[in-house]
XYZ file of C-alpha atoms in Angstrom:
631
model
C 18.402 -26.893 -17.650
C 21.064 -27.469 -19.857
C 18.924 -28.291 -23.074
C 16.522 -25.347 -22.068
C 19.429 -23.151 -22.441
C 20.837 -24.505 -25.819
C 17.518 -24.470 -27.032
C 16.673 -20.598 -25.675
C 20.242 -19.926 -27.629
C 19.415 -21.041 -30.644
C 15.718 -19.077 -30.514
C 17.115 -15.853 -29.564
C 20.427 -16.009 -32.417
C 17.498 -16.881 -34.817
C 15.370 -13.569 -33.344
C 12.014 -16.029 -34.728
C 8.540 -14.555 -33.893
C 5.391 -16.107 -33.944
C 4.306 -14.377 -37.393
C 6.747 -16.795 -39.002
C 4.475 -19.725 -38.178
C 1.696 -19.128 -40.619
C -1.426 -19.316 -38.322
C -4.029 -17.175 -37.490
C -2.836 -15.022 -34.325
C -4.798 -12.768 -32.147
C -3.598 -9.597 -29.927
C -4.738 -10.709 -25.749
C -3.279 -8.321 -23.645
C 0.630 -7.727 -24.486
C 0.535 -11.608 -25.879
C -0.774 -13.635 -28.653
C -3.194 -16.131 -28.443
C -4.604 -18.908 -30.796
C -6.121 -22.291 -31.390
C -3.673 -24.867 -29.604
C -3.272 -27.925 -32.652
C -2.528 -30.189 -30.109
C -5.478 -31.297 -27.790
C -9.108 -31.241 -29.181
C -11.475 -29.787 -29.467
C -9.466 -27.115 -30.575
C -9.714 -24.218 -28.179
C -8.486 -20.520 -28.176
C -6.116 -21.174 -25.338
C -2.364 -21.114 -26.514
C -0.509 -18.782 -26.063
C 2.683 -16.925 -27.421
C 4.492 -14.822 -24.867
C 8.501 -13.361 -25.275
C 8.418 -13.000 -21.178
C 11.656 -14.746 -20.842
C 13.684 -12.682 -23.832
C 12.529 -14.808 -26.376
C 8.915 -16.195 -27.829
C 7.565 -19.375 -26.404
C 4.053 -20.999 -26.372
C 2.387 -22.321 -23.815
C -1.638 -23.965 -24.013
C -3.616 -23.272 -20.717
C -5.169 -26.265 -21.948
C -3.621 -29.407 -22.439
C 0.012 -27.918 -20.845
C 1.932 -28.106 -24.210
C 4.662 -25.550 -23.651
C 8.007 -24.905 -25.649
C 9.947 -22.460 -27.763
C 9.212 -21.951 -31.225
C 11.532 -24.508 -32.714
C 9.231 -27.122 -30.824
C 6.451 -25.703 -31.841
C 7.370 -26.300 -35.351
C 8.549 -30.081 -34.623
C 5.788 -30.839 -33.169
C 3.040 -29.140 -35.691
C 5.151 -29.833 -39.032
C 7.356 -32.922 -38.235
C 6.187 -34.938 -35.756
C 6.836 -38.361 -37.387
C 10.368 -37.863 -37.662
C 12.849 -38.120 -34.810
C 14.138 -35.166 -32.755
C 17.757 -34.346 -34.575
C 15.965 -34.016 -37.942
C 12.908 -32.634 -36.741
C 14.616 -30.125 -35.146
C 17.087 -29.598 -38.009
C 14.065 -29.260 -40.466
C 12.107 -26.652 -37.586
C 15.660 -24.198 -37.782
C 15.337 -24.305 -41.512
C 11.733 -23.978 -41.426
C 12.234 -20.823 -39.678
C 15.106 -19.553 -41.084
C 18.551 -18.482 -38.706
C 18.962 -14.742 -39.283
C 22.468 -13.555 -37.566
C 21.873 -10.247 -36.017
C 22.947 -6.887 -38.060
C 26.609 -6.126 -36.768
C 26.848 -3.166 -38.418
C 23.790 -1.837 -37.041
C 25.035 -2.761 -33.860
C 28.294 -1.128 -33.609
C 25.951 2.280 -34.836
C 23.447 1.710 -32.084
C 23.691 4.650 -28.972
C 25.836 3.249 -26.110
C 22.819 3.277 -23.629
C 20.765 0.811 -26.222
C 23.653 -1.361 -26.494
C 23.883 -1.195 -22.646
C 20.268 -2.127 -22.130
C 20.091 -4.751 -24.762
C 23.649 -6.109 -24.574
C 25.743 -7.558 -21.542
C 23.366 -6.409 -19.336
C 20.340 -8.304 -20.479
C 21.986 -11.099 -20.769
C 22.242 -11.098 -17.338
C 19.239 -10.023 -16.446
C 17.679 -12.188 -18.854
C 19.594 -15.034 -17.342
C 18.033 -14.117 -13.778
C 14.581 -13.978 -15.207
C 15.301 -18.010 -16.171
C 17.007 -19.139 -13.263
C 13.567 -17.555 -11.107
C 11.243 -19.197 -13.395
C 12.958 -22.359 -13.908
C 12.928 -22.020 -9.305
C 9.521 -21.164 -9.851
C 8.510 -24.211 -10.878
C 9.650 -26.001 -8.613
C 8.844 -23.926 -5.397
C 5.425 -24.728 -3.042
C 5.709 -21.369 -1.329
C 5.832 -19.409 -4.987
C 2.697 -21.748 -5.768
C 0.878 -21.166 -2.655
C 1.197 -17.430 -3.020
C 0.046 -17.467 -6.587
C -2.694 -19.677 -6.133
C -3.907 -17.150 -3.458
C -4.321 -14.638 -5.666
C -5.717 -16.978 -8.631
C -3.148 -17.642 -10.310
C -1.643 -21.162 -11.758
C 2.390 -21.361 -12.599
C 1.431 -22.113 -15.608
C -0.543 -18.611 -16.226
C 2.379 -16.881 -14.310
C 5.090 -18.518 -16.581
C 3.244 -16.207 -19.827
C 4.890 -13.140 -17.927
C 8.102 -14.417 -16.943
C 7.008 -14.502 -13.511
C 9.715 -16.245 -11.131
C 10.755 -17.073 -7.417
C 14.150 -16.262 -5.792
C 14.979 -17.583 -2.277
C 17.072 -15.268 -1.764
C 20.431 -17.177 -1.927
C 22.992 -15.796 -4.749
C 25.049 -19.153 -4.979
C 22.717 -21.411 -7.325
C 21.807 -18.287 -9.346
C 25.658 -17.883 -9.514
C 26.358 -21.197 -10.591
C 23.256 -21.002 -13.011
C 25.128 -18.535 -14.667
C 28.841 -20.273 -14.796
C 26.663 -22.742 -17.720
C 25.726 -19.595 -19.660
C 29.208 -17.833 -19.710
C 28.272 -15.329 -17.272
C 30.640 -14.154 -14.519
C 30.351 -13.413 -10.652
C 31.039 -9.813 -11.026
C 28.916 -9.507 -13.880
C 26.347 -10.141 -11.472
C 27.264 -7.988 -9.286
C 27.457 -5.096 -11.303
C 24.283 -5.899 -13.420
C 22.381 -6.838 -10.614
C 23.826 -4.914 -7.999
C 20.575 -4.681 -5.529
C 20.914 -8.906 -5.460
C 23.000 -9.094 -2.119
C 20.548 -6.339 -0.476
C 18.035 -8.347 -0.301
C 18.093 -11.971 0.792
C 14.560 -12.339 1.602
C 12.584 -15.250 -0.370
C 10.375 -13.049 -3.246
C 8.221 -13.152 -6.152
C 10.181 -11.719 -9.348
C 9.021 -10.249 -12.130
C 10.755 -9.010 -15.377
C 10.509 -5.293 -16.588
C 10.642 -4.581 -19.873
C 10.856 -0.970 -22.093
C 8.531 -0.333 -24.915
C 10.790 -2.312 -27.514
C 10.709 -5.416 -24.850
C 13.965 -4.945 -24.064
C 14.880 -5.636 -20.045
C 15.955 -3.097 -17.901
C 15.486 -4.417 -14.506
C 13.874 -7.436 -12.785
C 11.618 -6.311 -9.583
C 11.036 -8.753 -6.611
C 7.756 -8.678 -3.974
C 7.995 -10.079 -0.874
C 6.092 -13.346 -0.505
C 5.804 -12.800 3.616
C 5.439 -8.973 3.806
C 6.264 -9.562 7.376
C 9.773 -10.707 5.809
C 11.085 -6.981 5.771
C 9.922 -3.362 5.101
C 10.727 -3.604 1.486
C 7.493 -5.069 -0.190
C 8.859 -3.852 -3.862
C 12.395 -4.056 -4.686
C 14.280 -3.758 -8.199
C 17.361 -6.283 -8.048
C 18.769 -3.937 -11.028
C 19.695 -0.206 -10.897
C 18.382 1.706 -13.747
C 15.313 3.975 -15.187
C 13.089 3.938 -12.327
C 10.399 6.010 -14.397
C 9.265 3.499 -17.111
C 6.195 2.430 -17.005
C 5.664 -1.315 -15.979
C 3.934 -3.481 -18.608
C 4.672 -0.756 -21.422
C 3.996 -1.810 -25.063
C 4.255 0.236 -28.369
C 1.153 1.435 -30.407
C -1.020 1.856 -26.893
C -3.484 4.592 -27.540
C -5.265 4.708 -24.559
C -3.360 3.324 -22.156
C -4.721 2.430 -18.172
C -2.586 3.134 -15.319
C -2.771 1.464 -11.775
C -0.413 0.816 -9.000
C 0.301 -2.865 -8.368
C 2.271 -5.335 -10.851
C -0.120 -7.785 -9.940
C -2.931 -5.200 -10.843
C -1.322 -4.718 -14.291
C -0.534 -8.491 -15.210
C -4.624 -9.864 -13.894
C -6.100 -7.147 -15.932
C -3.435 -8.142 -18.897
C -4.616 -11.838 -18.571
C -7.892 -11.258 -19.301
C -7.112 -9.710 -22.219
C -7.313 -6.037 -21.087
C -4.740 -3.760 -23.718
C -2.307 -1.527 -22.567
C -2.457 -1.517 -19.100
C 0.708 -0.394 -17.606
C 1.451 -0.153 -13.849
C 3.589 2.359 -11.859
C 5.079 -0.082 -9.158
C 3.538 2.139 -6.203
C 5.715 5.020 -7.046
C 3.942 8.717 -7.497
C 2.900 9.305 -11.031
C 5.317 11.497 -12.689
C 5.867 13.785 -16.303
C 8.076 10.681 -16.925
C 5.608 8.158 -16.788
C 3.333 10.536 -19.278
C 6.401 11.142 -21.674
C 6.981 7.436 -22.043
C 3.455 6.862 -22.887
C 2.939 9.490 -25.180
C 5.842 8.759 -27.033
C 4.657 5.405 -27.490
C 1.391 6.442 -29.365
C -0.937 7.645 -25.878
C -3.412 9.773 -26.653
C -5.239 9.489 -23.360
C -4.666 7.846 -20.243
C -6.962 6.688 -17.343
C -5.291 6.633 -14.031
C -6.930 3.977 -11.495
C -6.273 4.436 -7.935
C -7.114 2.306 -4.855
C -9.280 4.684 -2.145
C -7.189 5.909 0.660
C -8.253 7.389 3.775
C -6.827 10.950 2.927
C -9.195 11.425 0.580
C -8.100 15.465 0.152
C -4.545 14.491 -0.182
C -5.348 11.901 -3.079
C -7.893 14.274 -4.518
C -4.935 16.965 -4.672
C -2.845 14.448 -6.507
C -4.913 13.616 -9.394
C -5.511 17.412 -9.787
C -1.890 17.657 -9.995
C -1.940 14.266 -12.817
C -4.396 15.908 -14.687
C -2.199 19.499 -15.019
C 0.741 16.839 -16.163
C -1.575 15.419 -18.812
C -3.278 18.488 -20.195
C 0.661 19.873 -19.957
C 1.447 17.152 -22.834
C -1.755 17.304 -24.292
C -3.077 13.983 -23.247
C -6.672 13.219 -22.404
C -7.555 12.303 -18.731
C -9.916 10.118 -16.848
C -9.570 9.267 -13.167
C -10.997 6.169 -10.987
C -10.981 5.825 -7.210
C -12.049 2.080 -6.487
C -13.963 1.794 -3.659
C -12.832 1.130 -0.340
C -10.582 -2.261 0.091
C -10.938 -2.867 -3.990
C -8.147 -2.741 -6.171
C -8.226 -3.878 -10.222
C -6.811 -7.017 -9.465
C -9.646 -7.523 -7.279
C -12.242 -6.344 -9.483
C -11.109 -8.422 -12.679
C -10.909 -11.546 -11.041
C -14.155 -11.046 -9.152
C -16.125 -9.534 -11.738
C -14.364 -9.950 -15.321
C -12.410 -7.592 -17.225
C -16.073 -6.201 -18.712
C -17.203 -4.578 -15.797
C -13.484 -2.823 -15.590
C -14.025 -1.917 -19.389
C -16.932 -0.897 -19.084
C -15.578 1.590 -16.224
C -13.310 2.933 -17.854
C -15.224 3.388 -21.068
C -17.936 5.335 -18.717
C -15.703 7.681 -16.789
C -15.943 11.350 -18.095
C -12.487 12.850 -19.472
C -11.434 15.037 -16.482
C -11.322 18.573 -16.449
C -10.249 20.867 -13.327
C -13.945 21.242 -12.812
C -15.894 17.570 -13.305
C -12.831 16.438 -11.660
C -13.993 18.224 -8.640
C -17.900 17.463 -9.427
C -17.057 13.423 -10.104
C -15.081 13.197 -6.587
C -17.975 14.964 -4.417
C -20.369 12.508 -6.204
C -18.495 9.423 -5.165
C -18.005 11.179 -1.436
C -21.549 11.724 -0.849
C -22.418 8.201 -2.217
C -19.332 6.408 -0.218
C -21.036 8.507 2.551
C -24.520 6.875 2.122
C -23.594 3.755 1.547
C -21.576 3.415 4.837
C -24.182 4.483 6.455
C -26.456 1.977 5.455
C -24.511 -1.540 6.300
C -24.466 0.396 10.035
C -27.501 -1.126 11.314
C -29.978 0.857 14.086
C -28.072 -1.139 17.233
C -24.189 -0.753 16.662
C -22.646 2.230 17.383
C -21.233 4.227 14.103
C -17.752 4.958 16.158
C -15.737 2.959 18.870
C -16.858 1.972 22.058
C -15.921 2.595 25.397
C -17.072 -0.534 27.847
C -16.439 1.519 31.122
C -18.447 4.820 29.580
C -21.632 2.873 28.360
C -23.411 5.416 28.786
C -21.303 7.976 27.084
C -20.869 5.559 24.037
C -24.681 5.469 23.511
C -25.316 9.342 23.909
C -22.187 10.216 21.318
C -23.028 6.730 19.246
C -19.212 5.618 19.787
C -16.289 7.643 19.771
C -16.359 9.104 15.661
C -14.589 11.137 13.687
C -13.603 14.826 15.349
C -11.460 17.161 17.489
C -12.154 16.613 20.973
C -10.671 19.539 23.671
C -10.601 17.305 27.129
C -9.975 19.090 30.492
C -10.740 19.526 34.034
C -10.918 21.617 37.474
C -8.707 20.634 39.128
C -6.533 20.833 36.048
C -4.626 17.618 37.272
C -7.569 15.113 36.497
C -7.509 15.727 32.585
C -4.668 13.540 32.667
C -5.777 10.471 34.097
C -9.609 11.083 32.082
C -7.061 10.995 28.736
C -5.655 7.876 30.570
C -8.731 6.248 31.131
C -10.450 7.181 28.122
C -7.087 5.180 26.219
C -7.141 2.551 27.880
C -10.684 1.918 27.062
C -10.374 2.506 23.791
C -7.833 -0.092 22.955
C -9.475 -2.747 25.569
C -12.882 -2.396 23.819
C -12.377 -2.235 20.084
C -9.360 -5.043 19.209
C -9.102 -3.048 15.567
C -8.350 -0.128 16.802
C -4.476 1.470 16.934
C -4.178 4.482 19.272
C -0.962 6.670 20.082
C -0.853 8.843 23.202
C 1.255 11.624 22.467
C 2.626 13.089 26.350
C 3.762 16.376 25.851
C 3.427 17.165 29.750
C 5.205 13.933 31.084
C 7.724 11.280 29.972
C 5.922 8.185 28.625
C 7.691 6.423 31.418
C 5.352 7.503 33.817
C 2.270 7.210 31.113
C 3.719 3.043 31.750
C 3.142 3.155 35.120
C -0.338 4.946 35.161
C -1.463 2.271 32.424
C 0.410 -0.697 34.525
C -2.004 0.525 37.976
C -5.014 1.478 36.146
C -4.578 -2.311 34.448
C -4.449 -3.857 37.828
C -6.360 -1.704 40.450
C -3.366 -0.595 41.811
C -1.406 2.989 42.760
C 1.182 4.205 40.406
C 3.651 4.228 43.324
C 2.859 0.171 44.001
C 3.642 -0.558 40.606
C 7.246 1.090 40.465
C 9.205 -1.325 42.727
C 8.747 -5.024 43.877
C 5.919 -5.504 46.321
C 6.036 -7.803 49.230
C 3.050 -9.336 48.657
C 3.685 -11.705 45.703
C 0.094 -11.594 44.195
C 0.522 -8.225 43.548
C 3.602 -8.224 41.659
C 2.273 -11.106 39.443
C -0.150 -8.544 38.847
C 2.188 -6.382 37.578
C 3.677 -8.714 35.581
C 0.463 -9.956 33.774
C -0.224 -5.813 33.303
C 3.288 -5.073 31.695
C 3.052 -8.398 29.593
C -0.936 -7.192 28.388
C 0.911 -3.729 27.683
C 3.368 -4.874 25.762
C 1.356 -6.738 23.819
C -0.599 -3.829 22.922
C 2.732 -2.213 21.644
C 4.208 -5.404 20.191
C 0.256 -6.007 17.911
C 0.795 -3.042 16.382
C -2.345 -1.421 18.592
C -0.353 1.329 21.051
C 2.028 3.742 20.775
C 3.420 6.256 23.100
C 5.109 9.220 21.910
C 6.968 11.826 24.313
C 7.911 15.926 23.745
C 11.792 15.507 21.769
C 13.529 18.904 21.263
C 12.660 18.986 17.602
C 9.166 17.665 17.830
C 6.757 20.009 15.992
C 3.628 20.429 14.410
C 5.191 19.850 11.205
C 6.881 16.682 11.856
C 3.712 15.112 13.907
C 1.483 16.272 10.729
C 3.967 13.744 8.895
C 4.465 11.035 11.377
C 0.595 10.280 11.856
C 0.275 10.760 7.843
C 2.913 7.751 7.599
C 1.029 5.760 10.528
C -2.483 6.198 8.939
C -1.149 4.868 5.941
C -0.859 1.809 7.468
C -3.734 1.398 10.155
C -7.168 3.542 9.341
C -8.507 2.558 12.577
C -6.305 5.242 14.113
C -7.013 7.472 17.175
C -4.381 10.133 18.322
C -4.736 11.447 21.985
C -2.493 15.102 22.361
C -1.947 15.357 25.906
C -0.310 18.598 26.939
C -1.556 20.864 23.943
C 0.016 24.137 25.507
C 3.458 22.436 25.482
C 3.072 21.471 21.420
C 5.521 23.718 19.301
C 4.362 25.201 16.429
C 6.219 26.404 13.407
C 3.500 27.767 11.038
C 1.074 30.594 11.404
C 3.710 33.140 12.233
C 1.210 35.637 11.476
C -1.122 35.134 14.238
C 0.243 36.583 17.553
C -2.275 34.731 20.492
C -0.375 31.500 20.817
C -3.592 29.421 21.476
C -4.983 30.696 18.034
C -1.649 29.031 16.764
C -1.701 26.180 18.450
C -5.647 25.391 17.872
C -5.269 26.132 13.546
C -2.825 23.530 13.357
C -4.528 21.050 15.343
C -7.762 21.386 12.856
C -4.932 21.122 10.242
C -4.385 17.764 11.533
C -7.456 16.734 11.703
C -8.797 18.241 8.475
C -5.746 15.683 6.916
C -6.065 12.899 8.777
C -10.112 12.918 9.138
C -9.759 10.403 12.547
C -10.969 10.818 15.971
C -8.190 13.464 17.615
C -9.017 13.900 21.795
C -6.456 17.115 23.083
C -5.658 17.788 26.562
C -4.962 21.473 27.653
C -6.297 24.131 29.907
C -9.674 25.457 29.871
C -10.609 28.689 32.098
C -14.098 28.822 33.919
C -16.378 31.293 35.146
C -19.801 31.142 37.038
C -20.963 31.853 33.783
C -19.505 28.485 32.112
C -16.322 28.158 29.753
C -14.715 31.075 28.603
C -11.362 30.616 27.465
C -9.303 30.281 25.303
C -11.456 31.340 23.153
C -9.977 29.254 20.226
C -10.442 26.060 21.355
C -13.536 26.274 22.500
C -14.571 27.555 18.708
C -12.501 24.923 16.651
C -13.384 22.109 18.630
C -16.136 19.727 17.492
C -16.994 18.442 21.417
C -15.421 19.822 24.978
C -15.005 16.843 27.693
C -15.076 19.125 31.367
C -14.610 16.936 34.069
C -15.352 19.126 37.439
C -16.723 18.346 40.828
C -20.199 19.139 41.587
C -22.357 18.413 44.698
C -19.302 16.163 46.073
C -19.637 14.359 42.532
C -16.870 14.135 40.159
C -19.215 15.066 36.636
C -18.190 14.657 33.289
C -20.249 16.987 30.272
C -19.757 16.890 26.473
C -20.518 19.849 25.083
C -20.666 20.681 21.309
C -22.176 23.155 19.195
C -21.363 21.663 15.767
C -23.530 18.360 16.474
C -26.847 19.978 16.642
C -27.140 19.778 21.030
C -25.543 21.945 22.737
C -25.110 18.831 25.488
C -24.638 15.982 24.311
C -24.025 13.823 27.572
C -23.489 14.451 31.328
C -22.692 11.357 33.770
C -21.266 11.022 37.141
C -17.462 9.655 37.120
C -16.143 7.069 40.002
C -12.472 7.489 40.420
C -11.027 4.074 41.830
C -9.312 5.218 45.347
C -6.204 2.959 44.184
C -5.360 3.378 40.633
C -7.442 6.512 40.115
C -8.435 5.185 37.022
C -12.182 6.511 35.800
C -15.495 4.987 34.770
C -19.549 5.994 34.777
C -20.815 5.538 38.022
C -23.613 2.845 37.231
C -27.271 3.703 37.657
C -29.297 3.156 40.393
C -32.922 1.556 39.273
């Protein structure tokens, strides 16, 4: 490490560059590539890269790697021995000490960026990539995504355990200082989590911060982290002279699509696009940009968004082209599976946006998304969930889908346990599927219990203190450890009625949740209890209360089942009014004939009816299911 760092000293003092070697050099993505002199045949596989503050080569070949000094040696004087082959390389070259007066004139944020600071952070970048090398679990993760260490060395890419000491005394060799560190890389003891790193450079390829990604996103909640403060809104990957530059989201997105020779590709590190981002690029020679985005499952939310990029763009005069990748597909993906071509090709295809084929180009991908996932459904599976105690139900209603459900009963105290039963279906039957139950009318404590009983066969009361028989509470044991595993995998959640709890801040709680598990179904149980804090202007409190449930789901486009009271006449259902207009089905659970009967109604599905079974409540647990039929 010690000759790596004389030898990166002596590189950087003589600020050499690749030009100075008299061979033929190609642009590949922000590198340089060219025929590698020492394997043959001679192949189009070395390559120069400055990813570690300073120009190296490396051949994805034959493994020849080095700075430019050894390149020299090695191509020019071979035959002689290393002092005066590398004494002949430096001369070859030529040492050029850096302009000092043009350094005392430069602004004191340049001199900040490119002085103490990056040699710091350029130090860092070393260290990681020196650890990279010799770290399986860096290896592992990069060979996942297709990677070799020797492709991921071209961008500097590097692995920190998380453990400040060796970094520390890493740096004691170079000069550098402990509180050096700590002020230059002031994020370091914040995160002590084992990550990938990743230098980021401005458009002169000067550092300004070296990001880390979590190698075991189960590690923490921080996937993305920058180990240095500074300019957040700098483009990842930026490079002068890019005239049409691509944006996507992921670093990984940005390098793949870079390694396979894909120009000016820049990424924005997950954060929202901003005027920032667009300045940068303009002022580095954008005339257009293309913005690629992964699909999410708020499709209206992402479709506001790029209307909003494209205002940005046409605001600074740049061109604009938007992608949505299909579902699960990112550009990483797509390059590696398909070649950077086909991605080329995309983007070469795509129509400049305008407010109005903006509009046109996302409601042709909708209707063809549309078609297409209705096609890989074949005739026998149901298009929503199932419910394994309502098999009937599930193949009248082809599986619980997509809609605002209004659920309740005469007597009114049943719609409870149906919600119950309907839950705890749900989650037993389809193992993908997350659900939160959202009591507005009880604490969740006794939502437990009903679960625990209905789990087991059992009454709510049996399930609240020890039993004397001891089968049953080993019953109730297995129940609360099978609930808790629900809640521990991620799959249920039960919310209760807080003092602030609103429709505003449920809107953006479920947004955040969906985010993070599309198979999402929200049961609202207690509807007249939710408090509202929009549509001031509407006096009948169940008009308020039913517009901002189809403003939840009108965002969040997921099945949505609400409890509340319904009014009945001889004549049928007649109030309030509002729900029974907004909703896309009504569950009414009544008692007919000495038969407890459950109906789905709906208007908006072409049948009035769309199902009517008899219910068995078990005497016990109450818990509901189809009565089965009698041959």
């Amino acid at each position: 490490m010690i000759i790596d760092q004389e030898h990166a000293g002596i590189v950087m003092r003589a600020k050499t560059h690749p030009r100075q070697l008299g061979i033929p050099l190609s642009r590949w993505g922000r590198n340089l590539i060219a025929c590698c002199p020492f394997h043959s045949p001679e192949e189009t596989s070395l390559f120069f890269y400055d990813a570690l503050g300073y120009w190296r080569y490396r051949c994805l070949q034959c493994g020849s790697e080095g700075d430019l000094v050894e390149f020299v040696m090695r191509s020019r004087f071979n035959g002689m021995d290393e002092q005066a082959a590398r004494a002949e390389a430096v001369d070859f070259l030529g040492t050029l000490e850096p302009d000092r007066d043009r350094e005392q004139d430069e602004h004191p944020w340049i001199k900040e960026i490119g002085g103490e600071k990056s040699k710091v952070l350029e130090n860092f970048v070393r260290y990681c990539h020196w650890a990279a090398c010799r770290s399986p679990s860096s290896a592992d993760f990069l060979a996942a995504r297709g990677w070799s260490i020797g492709q991921a060395q071209l961008y500097g890419i590097g692995y920190y355990s998380g453990d400040p000491e060796p970094f520390v005394s890493f740096c004691m060799m170079s000069g550098i200082e402990r509180h050096q560190i700590s002020f230059y890389l002031d994020n370091l003891d914040a995160y002590h989590e084992p990550r990938i790193t990743i230098p980021a450079r401005n458009s002169k390829g000067l550092i300004h911060s070296v990001y880390g990604r979590l190698i075991d996103e189960s590690d923490g909640p921080h996937t993305y982290v920058s180990y240095a403060s500074g300019p957040a809104d700098i483009p990842f990957n930026i490079q002068s002279d890019i005239t049409k530059p691509v944006i996507v989201e992921g670093f990984f997105d940005a390098l793949t699509a870079d390694l396979a020779g894909i120009p000016g590709v820049v990424s924005t590190m997950y954060q929202e696009l901003s005027l920032s981002h667009l300045y940068k690029l303009k002022a580095c020679g954008a005339e257009s940009v293309t913005v690629i985005l992964r699909r999410e499952q708020d499709r209206r939310e992402q479709e506001y968004r790029i209307q909003k990029y494209l205002k940005m763009a046409e605001h600074l005069g740049l061109k604009f082209k938007s992608i949505v990748l299909p579902k699960d597909e990112t550009v990483d993906i797509v390059v590696r599976k398909n070649g950077a071509d086909q991605l080329l090709s995309l983007v070469e295809n795509t129509v400049e946006d305008t407010v109005h084929t903006h509009r046109r180009s996302m409601l042709l991908q909708d209707i063809k998304e549309n078609f297409d996932a209705a096609m890989v459904c074949p005739p026998d599976v149901s298009v929503g969930y199932a419910l394994n105690t309502f098999p009937k139900l599930t193949q009248e209603i082809d599986g619980i889908q997509s809609g605002c459900f209004y659920v309740s009963s005469k007597p009114f105290g049943l719609k409870t346990t149906l919600l119950s039963s309907l839950a705890l279906d749900l989650v037993q039957s389809n193992p993908k599927l997350k659900l939160i139950y959202i009591a507005l009318e009880t604490p969740r404590r006794q939502i437990f219990d009903r679960l625990v009983a209905m789990l087991i066969g059992e009454s709510v009361l049996t399930v609240r203190k020890q039993s004397e028989d001891e089968g049953v509470n080993q019953k109730i044991l297995e129940a609360t450890r099978d609930l808790m595993a629900f809640v521990r995998n991620n799959r249920l959640e039960i919310w209760d009625d807080q003092f602030d709890f609103d429709n505003i801040e449920l809107l953006a709680n479920l947004r955040e949740e969906i985010k993070q598990h599309h198979n999402l179904v929200v049961v609202i149980d207690g509807i007249d209890h939710l408090k509202v804090s929009d549509y001031a202007e509407l006096l009948d409190i169940h008009e308020r209360r039913s517009s901002v449930i189809l403003d939840l789901y009108k965002a969040l486009d997921i099945p949505m089942f609400v409890g509340g009271e319904l009014i009945s006449s001889d004549e049928g259902l007649v109030g309030p009014r509002a729900y029974l207009r907004d909703s896309d089905a009504i569950y009414w659970l009544e008692s007919k004939d000495g038969k407890m009967v459950l109906t789905v109604d709906s208007k908006r599905l072409g049948n009035n009816q769309l199902y009517q079974g008899s219910i068995s409540i078990d005497p016990a647990s109450n818990r509901m299911q189809e009565e089965a039929e009698i041959d």
